Short mmCIF file of C-alpha atoms and ligand atoms in Angstrom, two decimals:
data_model
loop_
_atom_site.label_atom_id
_atom_site.label_comp_id
_atom_site.label_asym_id
_atom_site.label_seq_id
_atom_site.Cartn_x
_atom_site.Cartn_y
_atom_site.Cartn_z
CA UNK Q 1 0.00 0.00 0.00
CA UNK Q 2 2.78 2.42 0.99
CA UNK Q 3 4.92 1.38 -1.96
CA UNK Q 4 2.00 1.96 -4.26
CA UNK Q 5 1.24 5.41 -2.89
CA UNK Q 6 4.88 6.52 -2.95
CA UNK Q 7 5.10 5.44 -6.60
CA UNK Q 8 2.04 7.49 -7.45
CA UNK Q 9 3.48 10.49 -5.65
CA UNK Q 10 6.80 10.04 -7.39
CA UNK Q 11 4.94 11.30 -10.48
CA UNK Q 12 4.20 14.56 -8.70
CA UNK Q 13 7.46 16.35 -9.60
CA UNK Q 14 6.63 16.06 -13.31
CA UNK Q 15 3.45 18.07 -12.80
CA UNK Q 16 3.29 21.83 -12.62
CA UNK Q 17 2.69 21.68 -8.81
CA UNK Q 18 6.19 20.45 -8.21
CA UNK Q 19 7.09 20.69 -4.56
CA UNK Q 20 10.38 22.03 -3.32
CA UNK Q 21 13.10 19.57 -2.28
CA UNK Q 22 13.37 19.09 1.47
CA UNK Q 23 16.62 18.07 3.11
CA UNK Q 24 16.67 15.90 6.22
CA UNK Q 25 19.83 15.63 8.31
CA UNK Q 26 19.99 12.20 9.96
CA UNK Q 27 18.78 8.86 8.65
CA UNK Q 28 17.52 7.69 12.05
CA UNK Q 29 13.98 6.57 12.96
CA UNK Q 30 12.39 9.98 12.78
CA UNK Q 31 14.27 11.17 9.71
CA UNK Q 32 13.21 8.07 7.76
CA UNK Q 33 9.58 8.20 8.94
CA UNK Q 34 9.30 11.88 7.99
CA UNK Q 35 10.98 11.26 4.63
CA UNK Q 36 8.55 8.47 3.90
CA UNK Q 37 5.56 10.71 4.63
CA UNK Q 38 7.04 13.59 2.63
CA UNK Q 39 7.69 11.46 -0.43
CA UNK Q 40 4.11 10.23 -0.21
CA UNK Q 41 3.01 13.87 -0.18
CA UNK Q 42 5.05 14.69 -3.27
CA UNK Q 43 8.18 16.26 -1.76
CA UNK Q 44 11.56 15.23 -3.23
CA UNK Q 45 13.71 14.32 -0.20
CA UNK Q 46 17.44 14.37 0.14
CA UNK Q 47 19.17 13.04 3.26
CA UNK Q 48 22.30 14.57 4.76
CA UNK Q 49 24.14 11.82 6.55
CA UNK Q 50 27.53 10.87 7.97
CA UNK Q 51 27.47 7.91 5.62
CA UNK Q 52 26.25 8.22 2.03
CA UNK Q 53 25.62 4.50 1.79
CA UNK Q 54 21.94 3.85 1.36
CA UNK Q 55 20.15 0.98 3.09
CA UNK Q 56 16.90 -0.91 2.62
CA UNK Q 57 15.40 1.07 5.51
CA UNK Q 58 15.79 4.38 3.69
CA UNK Q 59 12.88 5.25 1.36
CA UNK Q 60 14.07 4.30 -2.11
CA UNK Q 61 13.03 7.62 -3.68
CA UNK Q 62 15.29 9.59 -1.35
CA UNK Q 63 18.88 10.51 -2.12
CA UNK Q 64 21.56 10.15 0.56
CA UNK Q 65 24.40 12.68 0.38
CA UNK Q 66 26.91 14.27 2.71
CA UNK Q 67 25.52 16.99 4.97
CA UNK Q 68 27.07 19.79 2.89
CA UNK Q 69 25.91 18.42 -0.48
CA UNK Q 70 22.41 17.73 0.76
CA UNK Q 71 22.10 21.18 2.36
CA UNK Q 72 22.98 22.87 -0.93
CA UNK Q 73 20.01 21.18 -2.62
CA UNK Q 74 17.27 22.54 -0.35
CA UNK Q 75 16.06 25.68 1.37
CA UNK Q 76 14.41 23.76 4.20
CA UNK Q 77 16.59 21.46 6.27
CA UNK Q 78 15.04 19.28 8.94
CA UNK Q 79 17.51 18.41 11.68
CA UNK Q 80 16.53 14.86 12.70
CA UNK Q 81 19.50 14.49 15.02
CA UNK Q 82 19.73 14.53 18.82
CA UNK Q 83 20.75 17.92 20.28
CA UNK Q 84 24.01 16.60 21.73
CA UNK Q 85 25.28 16.00 18.16
CA UNK Q 86 24.47 19.49 16.84
CA UNK Q 87 28.09 20.74 17.17
CA UNK Q 88 29.12 19.68 13.66
CA UNK Q 89 26.56 22.14 12.24
CA UNK Q 90 28.86 25.10 13.09
CA UNK Q 91 31.27 23.90 10.39
CA UNK Q 92 28.40 24.17 7.85
CA UNK Q 93 27.62 27.77 8.89
CA UNK Q 94 28.29 29.20 5.44
CA UNK Q 95 26.17 26.68 3.54
CA UNK Q 96 23.35 26.94 6.06
CA UNK Q 97 23.29 30.75 5.89
CA UNK Q 98 19.76 31.95 5.04
CA UNK Q 99 18.36 28.39 5.09
CA UNK Q 100 15.35 27.34 7.14
CA UNK Q 101 16.47 24.90 9.84
CA UNK Q 102 13.67 22.89 11.41
CA UNK Q 103 14.43 21.71 14.92
CA UNK Q 104 12.35 18.63 15.78
CA UNK Q 105 14.28 17.49 18.82
CA UNK Q 106 13.05 16.51 22.25
CA UNK Q 107 14.83 16.09 25.54
CA UNK Q 108 14.83 13.35 28.14
CA UNK Q 109 13.85 15.64 31.02
CA UNK Q 110 11.67 18.72 31.41
CA UNK Q 111 13.82 21.91 31.16
CA UNK Q 112 16.94 19.75 30.70
CA UNK Q 113 19.00 22.65 29.31
CA UNK Q 114 18.93 26.35 30.20
CA UNK Q 115 17.78 27.21 26.67
CA UNK Q 116 15.54 25.27 24.30
CA UNK Q 117 17.16 23.04 21.67
CA UNK Q 118 15.81 25.31 18.95
CA UNK Q 119 17.38 28.40 20.55
CA UNK Q 120 20.62 26.47 20.95
CA UNK Q 121 20.52 25.61 17.24
CA UNK Q 122 19.92 29.28 16.40
CA UNK Q 123 23.00 30.20 18.46
CA UNK Q 124 25.13 27.57 16.69
CA UNK Q 125 24.05 28.68 13.20
CA UNK Q 126 23.26 32.40 13.58
CA UNK Q 127 22.76 32.95 9.84
CA UNK Q 128 19.94 30.39 9.59
CA UNK Q 129 16.23 30.84 10.24
CA UNK Q 130 15.31 28.33 12.93
CA UNK Q 131 11.78 26.98 13.24
CA UNK Q 132 10.62 24.51 15.90
CA UNK Q 133 8.15 21.87 14.68
CA UNK Q 134 7.22 18.17 14.55
CA UNK Q 135 8.60 17.29 18.02
CA UNK Q 136 5.18 16.25 19.34
CA UNK Q 137 4.63 13.76 16.49
CA UNK Q 138 6.18 10.34 16.93
CA UNK Q 139 8.04 8.41 14.24
CA UNK Q 140 5.68 5.50 14.86
CA UNK Q 141 2.59 7.66 14.30
CA UNK Q 142 4.05 9.07 11.08
CA UNK Q 143 4.79 5.60 9.78
CA UNK Q 144 1.65 3.81 10.87
CA UNK Q 145 -0.62 6.60 9.75
CA UNK Q 146 -2.65 6.51 13.00
CA UNK Q 147 -2.16 10.17 13.63
CA UNK Q 148 -5.45 10.94 15.32
CA UNK Q 149 -3.90 11.54 18.73
CA UNK Q 150 -1.03 13.63 17.45
CA UNK Q 151 -2.31 15.40 14.37
CA UNK Q 152 -1.43 18.77 15.84
CA UNK Q 153 2.03 20.12 15.12
CA UNK Q 154 3.14 23.03 17.27
CA UNK Q 155 5.25 25.46 15.27
CA UNK Q 156 7.24 28.47 16.47
CA UNK Q 157 9.99 30.66 15.06
CA UNK Q 158 11.16 34.25 14.75
CA UNK Q 159 11.05 34.45 10.95
CA UNK Q 160 7.45 34.65 9.71
CA UNK Q 161 8.26 33.54 6.17
CA UNK Q 162 10.26 30.52 7.35
CA UNK Q 163 7.51 29.57 9.76
CA UNK Q 164 4.93 29.83 6.98
CA UNK Q 165 7.00 27.53 4.74
CA UNK Q 166 7.19 24.91 7.50
CA UNK Q 167 3.45 25.21 8.22
CA UNK Q 168 2.74 24.63 4.52
CA UNK Q 169 4.71 21.37 4.69
CA UNK Q 170 2.87 20.36 7.86
CA UNK Q 171 -0.45 20.91 6.09
CA UNK Q 172 0.69 19.04 2.99
CA UNK Q 173 1.44 16.04 5.20
CA UNK Q 174 -2.16 16.02 6.40
CA UNK Q 175 -1.32 17.44 9.83
CA UNK Q 176 -2.56 20.56 11.59
CA UNK Q 177 -0.02 23.30 12.29
CA UNK Q 178 -0.58 25.39 15.42
CA UNK Q 179 1.39 28.63 15.43
CA UNK Q 180 2.79 29.11 18.92
CA UNK Q 181 4.61 32.38 18.23
CA UNK Q 182 8.30 33.19 18.44
CA UNK Q 183 11.21 30.85 19.18
CA UNK Q 184 10.77 31.72 22.87
CA UNK Q 185 7.88 29.24 22.88
CA UNK Q 186 10.22 26.39 21.90
CA UNK Q 187 11.08 25.44 25.49
CA UNK Q 188 7.42 24.92 26.33
CA UNK Q 189 6.82 22.98 23.10
CA UNK Q 190 9.80 20.75 23.91
CA UNK Q 191 8.32 20.00 27.32
CA UNK Q 192 4.93 18.85 25.92
CA UNK Q 193 5.94 15.30 24.97
CA UNK Q 194 7.54 14.81 28.39
CA UNK Q 195 4.42 15.64 30.30
CA UNK Q 196 2.59 12.54 31.41
CA UNK Q 197 -1.13 13.34 31.43
CA UNK Q 198 -0.51 16.67 33.21
CA UNK Q 199 -4.20 17.44 33.68
CA UNK Q 200 -4.95 13.96 34.98
CA UNK Q 201 -2.38 13.95 37.77
CA UNK Q 202 -4.44 15.79 40.38
CA UNK Q 203 -7.75 13.95 39.71
CA UNK Q 204 -6.03 10.55 39.76
CA UNK Q 205 -3.98 11.22 42.89
CA UNK Q 206 -7.02 12.66 44.64
CA UNK Q 207 -9.11 9.64 43.63
CA UNK Q 208 -6.45 7.24 44.90
CA UNK Q 209 -6.34 9.10 48.22
CA UNK Q 210 -10.13 9.09 48.57
CA UNK Q 211 -10.44 5.42 47.53
CA UNK Q 212 -7.88 4.44 50.18
CA UNK Q 213 -9.62 6.49 52.85
CA UNK Q 214 -13.13 5.21 52.09
CA UNK Q 215 -11.94 1.64 51.68
CA UNK Q 216 -10.38 1.64 55.16
CA UNK Q 217 -13.37 3.49 56.59
CA UNK Q 218 -15.85 0.97 55.14
CA UNK Q 219 -13.63 -1.93 56.16
CA UNK Q 220 -13.72 -0.76 59.78
CA UNK Q 221 -17.48 -0.14 59.78
CA UNK Q 222 -18.75 -3.02 57.65
CA UNK Q 223 -16.27 -5.83 58.25
CA UNK Q 224 -14.24 -5.28 61.43
CA UNK Q 225 -17.12 -3.87 63.54
CA UNK Q 226 -19.53 -6.83 62.98
CA UNK Q 227 -16.64 -9.24 63.50
CA UNK Q 228 -15.64 -7.69 66.84
CA UNK Q 229 -19.17 -7.03 68.14
CA UNK Q 230 -21.22 -9.88 66.71
CA UNK Q 231 -18.52 -12.36 65.66
CA UNK Q 232 -19.90 -12.26 62.11
CA UNK Q 233 -17.54 -12.74 59.18
CA UNK Q 234 -18.48 -10.31 56.42
CA UNK Q 235 -15.02 -10.24 54.85
CA UNK Q 236 -16.56 -11.09 51.43
CA UNK Q 237 -17.96 -7.52 51.45
CA UNK Q 238 -14.50 -6.53 50.20
CA UNK Q 239 -15.33 -7.92 46.73
CA UNK Q 240 -18.57 -6.13 45.86
CA UNK Q 241 -20.29 -4.37 48.77
CA UNK Q 242 -17.39 -2.10 49.68
CA UNK Q 243 -16.42 -1.23 46.06
CA UNK Q 244 -20.09 -0.53 45.40
CA UNK Q 245 -20.05 1.83 48.35
CA UNK Q 246 -16.81 3.55 47.36
CA UNK Q 247 -17.71 4.07 43.66
CA UNK Q 248 -20.86 6.21 44.16
CA UNK Q 249 -19.18 8.11 46.99
CA UNK Q 250 -16.20 8.95 44.78
CA UNK Q 251 -18.47 9.80 41.84
CA UNK Q 252 -20.47 12.24 43.97
CA UNK Q 253 -17.51 13.88 45.71
CA UNK Q 254 -15.51 14.28 42.49
CA UNK Q 255 -18.54 15.67 40.64
CA UNK Q 256 -19.02 18.21 43.45
CA UNK Q 257 -15.32 19.08 43.29
CA UNK Q 258 -15.79 20.01 39.62
CA UNK Q 259 -18.05 22.85 40.79
CA UNK Q 260 -16.08 23.96 43.87
CA UNK Q 261 -13.54 26.14 41.98
CA UNK Q 262 -16.35 28.00 40.17
CA UNK Q 263 -18.03 28.76 43.49
CA UNK Q 264 -14.72 29.79 45.10
CA UNK Q 265 -13.89 32.00 42.12
CA UNK Q 266 -17.27 33.73 42.48
CA UNK Q 267 -16.67 34.36 46.19
CA UNK Q 268 -13.16 35.71 45.51
CA UNK Q 269 -14.43 38.01 42.75
CA UNK Q 270 -17.24 39.30 44.96
CA UNK Q 271 -14.82 39.88 47.83
CA UNK Q 272 -12.23 41.65 45.66
CA UNK Q 273 -14.85 43.49 43.61
CA UNK Q 274 -12.93 42.83 40.38
CA UNK Q 275 -12.19 40.08 37.91
CA UNK Q 276 -8.83 41.61 37.01
CA UNK Q 277 -6.75 40.24 39.87
CA UNK Q 278 -5.33 36.77 39.49
CA UNK Q 279 -6.70 33.76 41.32
CA UNK Q 280 -4.28 31.81 43.50
CA UNK Q 281 -2.22 29.29 41.47
CA UNK Q 282 -3.88 26.28 43.08
CA UNK Q 283 -7.31 27.55 42.05
CA UNK Q 284 -6.16 28.13 38.46
CA UNK Q 285 -4.78 24.59 38.31
CA UNK Q 286 -7.94 23.17 39.85
CA UNK Q 287 -10.06 24.97 37.23
CA UNK Q 288 -7.94 23.58 34.43
CA UNK Q 289 -8.50 19.97 35.44
CA UNK Q 290 -12.28 20.15 36.00
CA UNK Q 291 -13.01 18.16 32.86
CA UNK Q 292 -10.68 15.37 33.99
CA UNK Q 293 -12.22 15.40 37.47
CA UNK Q 294 -15.65 15.04 35.88
CA UNK Q 295 -14.54 12.17 33.66
CA UNK Q 296 -13.00 10.27 36.60
CA UNK Q 297 -16.27 10.86 38.47
CA UNK Q 298 -18.18 9.44 35.50
CA UNK Q 299 -15.93 6.37 35.49
CA UNK Q 300 -16.78 5.73 39.17
CA UNK Q 301 -20.48 6.28 38.49
CA UNK Q 302 -20.35 3.74 35.64
CA UNK Q 303 -18.64 1.21 37.90
CA UNK Q 304 -21.36 1.80 40.49
CA UNK Q 305 -23.99 0.99 37.84
CA UNK Q 306 -22.19 -2.25 36.92
CA UNK Q 307 -21.78 -3.31 40.56
CA UNK Q 308 -25.45 -2.56 41.17
CA UNK Q 309 -26.53 -4.73 38.23
CA UNK Q 310 -24.98 -7.84 39.78
CA UNK Q 311 -26.67 -7.39 43.18
CA UNK Q 312 -29.59 -9.77 42.46
CA UNK Q 313 -27.26 -12.65 41.54
CA UNK Q 314 -25.07 -12.33 44.62
CA UNK Q 315 -25.16 -15.39 46.83
CA UNK Q 316 -25.46 -13.26 50.00
CA UNK Q 317 -28.44 -11.33 48.61
CA UNK Q 318 -30.19 -14.52 47.43
CA UNK Q 319 -29.59 -16.12 50.86
CA UNK Q 320 -30.96 -13.07 52.69
CA UNK Q 321 -34.08 -12.90 50.48
CA UNK Q 322 -34.85 -16.61 50.77
CA UNK Q 323 -34.30 -16.66 54.55
CA UNK Q 324 -36.69 -13.71 54.93
CA UNK Q 325 -39.32 -15.61 52.93
CA UNK Q 326 -38.73 -18.81 54.93
CA UNK Q 327 -38.97 -16.99 58.26
CA UNK Q 328 -42.24 -15.36 57.14
CA UNK Q 329 -43.55 -18.78 56.11
CA UNK Q 330 -42.46 -20.35 59.40
CA UNK Q 331 -44.11 -17.60 61.41
CA UNK Q 332 -47.11 -17.82 59.10
CA UNK Q 333 -47.04 -14.07 58.81
CA UNK Q 334 -46.48 -11.91 55.74
CA UNK Q 335 -45.03 -8.43 56.03
CA UNK Q 336 -47.49 -5.79 54.76
CA UNK Q 337 -46.24 -3.52 51.98
CA UNK Q 338 -44.56 -0.50 53.52
CA UNK Q 339 -45.69 2.31 51.25
CA UNK Q 340 -43.16 4.82 52.56
CA UNK Q 341 -40.35 2.39 51.92
CA UNK Q 342 -41.65 1.62 48.45
CA UNK Q 343 -41.74 5.32 47.67
CA UNK Q 344 -38.25 5.88 49.05
CA UNK Q 345 -36.84 2.93 47.16
CA UNK Q 346 -38.45 3.88 43.83
CA UNK Q 347 -37.49 7.56 44.18
CA UNK Q 348 -33.96 6.56 45.08
CA UNK Q 349 -33.71 4.41 41.93
CA UNK Q 350 -35.37 7.02 39.69
CA UNK Q 351 -33.03 9.77 40.93
CA UNK Q 352 -30.04 7.50 40.38
CA UNK Q 353 -31.10 6.61 36.83
CA UNK Q 354 -31.78 10.25 35.88
CA UNK Q 355 -28.57 11.43 37.55
CA UNK Q 356 -26.52 8.84 35.71
CA UNK Q 357 -28.19 9.66 32.38
CA UNK Q 358 -27.30 13.35 32.75
CA UNK Q 359 -23.83 12.40 33.95
CA UNK Q 360 -23.26 10.44 30.72
CA UNK Q 361 -24.62 13.36 28.70
CA UNK Q 362 -22.15 15.68 30.42
CA UNK Q 363 -19.31 13.26 29.65
CA UNK Q 364 -20.32 13.04 25.99
CA UNK Q 365 -20.48 16.82 25.58
CA UNK Q 366 -16.98 17.16 26.99
CA UNK Q 367 -15.58 15.06 24.12
CA UNK Q 368 -13.73 17.35 21.68
CA UNK Q 369 -15.68 15.97 18.69
CA UNK Q 370 -18.94 17.05 20.36
CA UNK Q 371 -17.79 20.24 22.12
CA UNK Q 372 -16.31 21.49 18.81
CA UNK Q 373 -19.80 21.38 17.32
CA UNK Q 374 -21.53 23.53 19.92
CA UNK Q 375 -20.95 27.21 20.51
CA UNK Q 376 -19.51 28.58 23.75
CA UNK Q 377 -22.94 29.41 25.19
CA UNK Q 378 -24.34 25.97 24.48
CA UNK Q 379 -21.24 24.38 26.00
CA UNK Q 380 -21.53 26.54 29.14
CA UNK Q 381 -25.22 25.72 29.37
CA UNK Q 382 -24.61 21.97 29.26
CA UNK Q 383 -21.57 21.96 31.52
CA UNK Q 384 -22.92 24.43 34.08
CA UNK Q 385 -26.72 24.16 34.18
CA UNK Q 386 -26.94 20.48 33.30
CA UNK Q 387 -23.93 19.84 35.51
CA UNK Q 388 -25.63 21.37 38.55
CA UNK Q 389 -28.80 19.47 37.78
CA UNK Q 390 -26.76 16.25 37.70
CA UNK Q 391 -25.19 17.18 41.03
CA UNK Q 392 -28.63 17.88 42.54
CA UNK Q 393 -30.04 14.56 41.29
CA UNK Q 394 -27.04 12.54 42.46
CA UNK Q 395 -27.04 14.26 45.86
CA UNK Q 396 -30.78 13.62 46.21
CA UNK Q 397 -30.18 9.98 45.19
CA UNK Q 398 -27.72 9.63 48.09
CA UNK Q 399 -29.94 11.49 50.55
CA UNK Q 400 -32.93 9.29 49.74
CA UNK Q 401 -30.71 6.22 50.03
CA UNK Q 402 -30.17 7.17 53.67
CA UNK Q 403 -33.95 7.46 54.04
CA UNK Q 404 -35.29 7.47 57.55
CA UNK Q 405 -32.07 5.97 58.93
CA UNK Q 406 -30.16 9.01 57.85
CA UNK Q 407 -29.56 10.51 61.27
CA UNK Q 408 -30.56 7.53 63.36
CA UNK Q 409 -28.05 6.75 66.17
CA UNK Q 410 -28.17 3.04 65.21
CA UNK Q 411 -26.42 3.84 61.92
CA UNK Q 412 -23.31 4.93 63.83
CA UNK Q 413 -20.69 2.28 64.47
CA UNK Q 414 -17.96 3.16 66.92
CA UNK Q 415 -19.27 6.74 66.57
CA UNK Q 416 -18.53 6.55 62.83
CA UNK Q 417 -21.40 7.65 60.56
CA UNK Q 418 -22.05 5.78 57.32
CA UNK Q 419 -19.56 6.54 54.57
CA UNK Q 420 -22.34 7.87 52.31
CA UNK Q 421 -23.09 10.51 54.93
CA UNK Q 422 -19.51 11.78 54.66
CA UNK Q 423 -19.87 11.83 50.88
CA UNK Q 424 -22.70 14.34 51.19
CA UNK Q 425 -20.64 17.05 52.90
CA UNK Q 426 -18.95 18.54 49.81
CA UNK Q 427 -21.93 18.32 47.40
CA UNK Q 428 -24.35 19.80 49.95
CA UNK Q 429 -21.91 22.61 50.75
CA UNK Q 430 -21.46 23.40 47.02
CA UNK Q 431 -25.19 23.38 46.38
CA UNK Q 432 -25.96 25.59 49.38
CA UNK Q 433 -23.31 28.19 48.43
CA UNK Q 434 -24.41 28.09 44.79
CA UNK Q 435 -28.01 28.60 45.91
CA UNK Q 436 -26.94 31.64 47.98
CA UNK Q 437 -24.96 33.01 45.02
CA UNK Q 438 -28.02 33.10 42.77
CA UNK Q 439 -29.78 35.57 45.08
CA UNK Q 440 -30.07 38.84 43.11
CA UNK Q 441 -28.16 40.81 45.77
CA UNK Q 442 -25.09 38.67 44.98
CA UNK Q 443 -25.79 37.56 41.43
CA UNK Q 444 -26.17 41.10 40.07
CA UNK Q 445 -22.82 42.47 41.32
CA UNK Q 446 -21.13 39.21 40.29
CA UNK Q 447 -22.50 39.51 36.75
CA UNK Q 448 -21.33 43.12 36.58
CA UNK Q 449 -17.88 42.17 37.85
CA UNK Q 450 -17.67 39.46 35.20
CA UNK Q 451 -18.60 42.04 32.58
CA UNK Q 452 -15.61 44.17 33.62
CA UNK Q 453 -17.02 46.46 36.34
CA UNK Q 454 -14.70 47.14 39.33
CA UNK Q 455 -15.74 48.22 42.81
CA UNK Q 456 -12.62 50.28 43.50
CA UNK Q 457 -11.42 51.00 39.97
CA UNK Q 458 -8.27 53.13 39.65
CA UNK Q 459 -9.59 54.34 36.32
CA UNK Q 460 -13.05 55.46 37.43
CA UNK Q 461 -13.59 59.19 37.57
P1 LIG J 501 18.00 8.16 16.02
O1 LIG J 501 17.22 7.04 15.46
O2 LIG J 501 19.02 7.91 17.06
O3 LIG J 501 18.67 8.93 14.80
C1 LIG J 501 19.47 10.03 14.97
C2 LIG J 501 20.32 10.22 13.74
O4 LIG J 501 21.24 11.25 14.03
C3 LIG J 501 21.19 9.02 13.42
O5 LIG J 501 20.54 8.09 12.64
C4 LIG J 501 22.37 9.64 12.68
O6 LIG J 501 22.08 9.75 11.29
C5 LIG J 501 22.44 11.04 13.27
N1 LIG J 501 23.58 11.14 14.18
C6 LIG J 501 23.85 10.36 15.26
N2 LIG J 501 25.00 10.76 15.84
C7 LIG J 501 25.47 11.79 15.11
C8 LIG J 501 26.62 12.63 15.20
N3 LIG J 501 27.52 12.47 16.17
N4 LIG J 501 26.75 13.60 14.31
C9 LIG J 501 25.87 13.78 13.30
N5 LIG J 501 24.76 13.00 13.16
C10 LIG J 501 24.57 12.05 14.06
O7 LIG J 501 17.02 9.26 16.63
P2 LIG J 501 15.53 9.59 16.14
O8 LIG J 501 14.58 8.81 16.93
O9 LIG J 501 15.43 9.57 14.67
O10 LIG J 501 15.41 11.10 16.66
C11 LIG J 501 16.01 12.15 15.95
C12 LIG J 501 15.52 13.46 16.52
O11 LIG J 501 14.12 13.53 16.38
C13 LIG J 501 15.81 13.60 18.00
O12 LIG J 501 16.20 14.91 18.30
C14 LIG J 501 14.48 13.29 18.66
O13 LIG J 501 14.33 13.98 19.88
C15 LIG J 501 13.52 13.83 17.61
N6 LIG J 501 12.20 13.15 17.67
C16 LIG J 501 12.11 11.82 17.57
C17 LIG J 501 10.86 11.22 17.62
C18 LIG J 501 10.70 9.73 17.50
O14 LIG J 501 9.56 9.24 17.58
N7 LIG J 501 11.76 8.98 17.26
C19 LIG J 501 9.70 12.00 17.78
C20 LIG J 501 9.83 13.38 17.85
C21 LIG J 501 11.10 13.95 17.79
P3 LIG J 501 23.17 9.43 10.20
O15 LIG J 501 23.75 8.10 10.58
O16 LIG J 501 22.42 9.44 8.94
O17 LIG J 501 24.21 10.52 10.27
#
């Protein structure tokens, strides 16, 4: 398939849309993968290498020459070499003068060097126009064609014309160039591939912490307490009962935590009387990872649904149901239908189903393919209004679950309330504060502040 397409493209230079020759320094993994893609896109490619011997790995339509010879043949030279080997480029200073040098390199550590690799390259070859690009695309993705996750190519450079030439190549390869500005941005661009799910770190660490806490808490209340007090072995609760307690708790707390920064930001803005002073760093970071917090919450909610579905087939549940029936039969007495309980149970289930449905809807709208198709107002409406509605439904689902035992002293074990009661603290607090914030006496000044009004403006007459 690749052979076929590169043969077709090899015809391209004979047409009037002949593309300019591109030179690639380095016949390593990335150099070869990029050359392959470029030849497919109709670019004649010439390699600059320490050895002019060609090999079966090198695309057959590409020439392999010495660095100096190859550089003479092209205006754009892609440096597919590790930074630590850049020194030899100084000896090519004259040939490289006025050429566009594309730095694609990455480092092994964040901020490994005082300056970015691209700036270092610009210092080594001052006469060249250095552009940073391609470092966030992997050789594997270029070769395999599965570029969905890394279709974006961040580009930066001080020379507008050079940057435009590189962005044209990026587009011709079927990728999306994103102009990040001057070469000063290179350091940040070089750090991107080294960041391991930066926005996911806080939600995942927080979830791990909460899971550990609630697991131990439930273990003490539901397994150790009955064992010590009643000599009953409920250790099998660890498999389904406790996870099915932890999952909804985590889902509810994390969903509430998505809305805490918004509420805190509103309070800070009201207190300061302006939107022009910066929020504390931790609040900014918290705001940035709200989507990830929401998605982790959705994952826990989905697990809760799955755990709930298996309840009827659990041996313990079947044993409890049958023993209740047998004891009623033995006593020759049937329990009358408790209407209040029936209402509570059905409302609890209905609230859970509706809450989960909206939760899934929220998750779907946060997907880039969906959010790109709605305007900012629609997105805000779904994420804020529908989000709060989801939080209300899920909180109500938990409150109704507690039912009439909610504050009963018998639900305390060793003075510890049920874990679901703890899970209600954050969501209830968020909902109460949000409710207070929609009072006109607070909502009106907040809206004005968000429109740019300042209580103690330096610029007001
Ligand atoms: P590689 O496979 O090790 O290839 C590097 C090439 O550099 C070698 O094949 C060699 O080419 C040349 N070279 C090695 N030592 C040299 C020296 N002392 N002087 C001159 N040239 C020398 O590395 P790679 O994976 O292709 O990566 C190349 C660059 O692309 C790196 O800066 C990397 O950070 C960046 N990058 C790689 C990927 C990836 O997925 N691999 C993704 C993004 C960015 P010759 O033998 O032809 O001279």
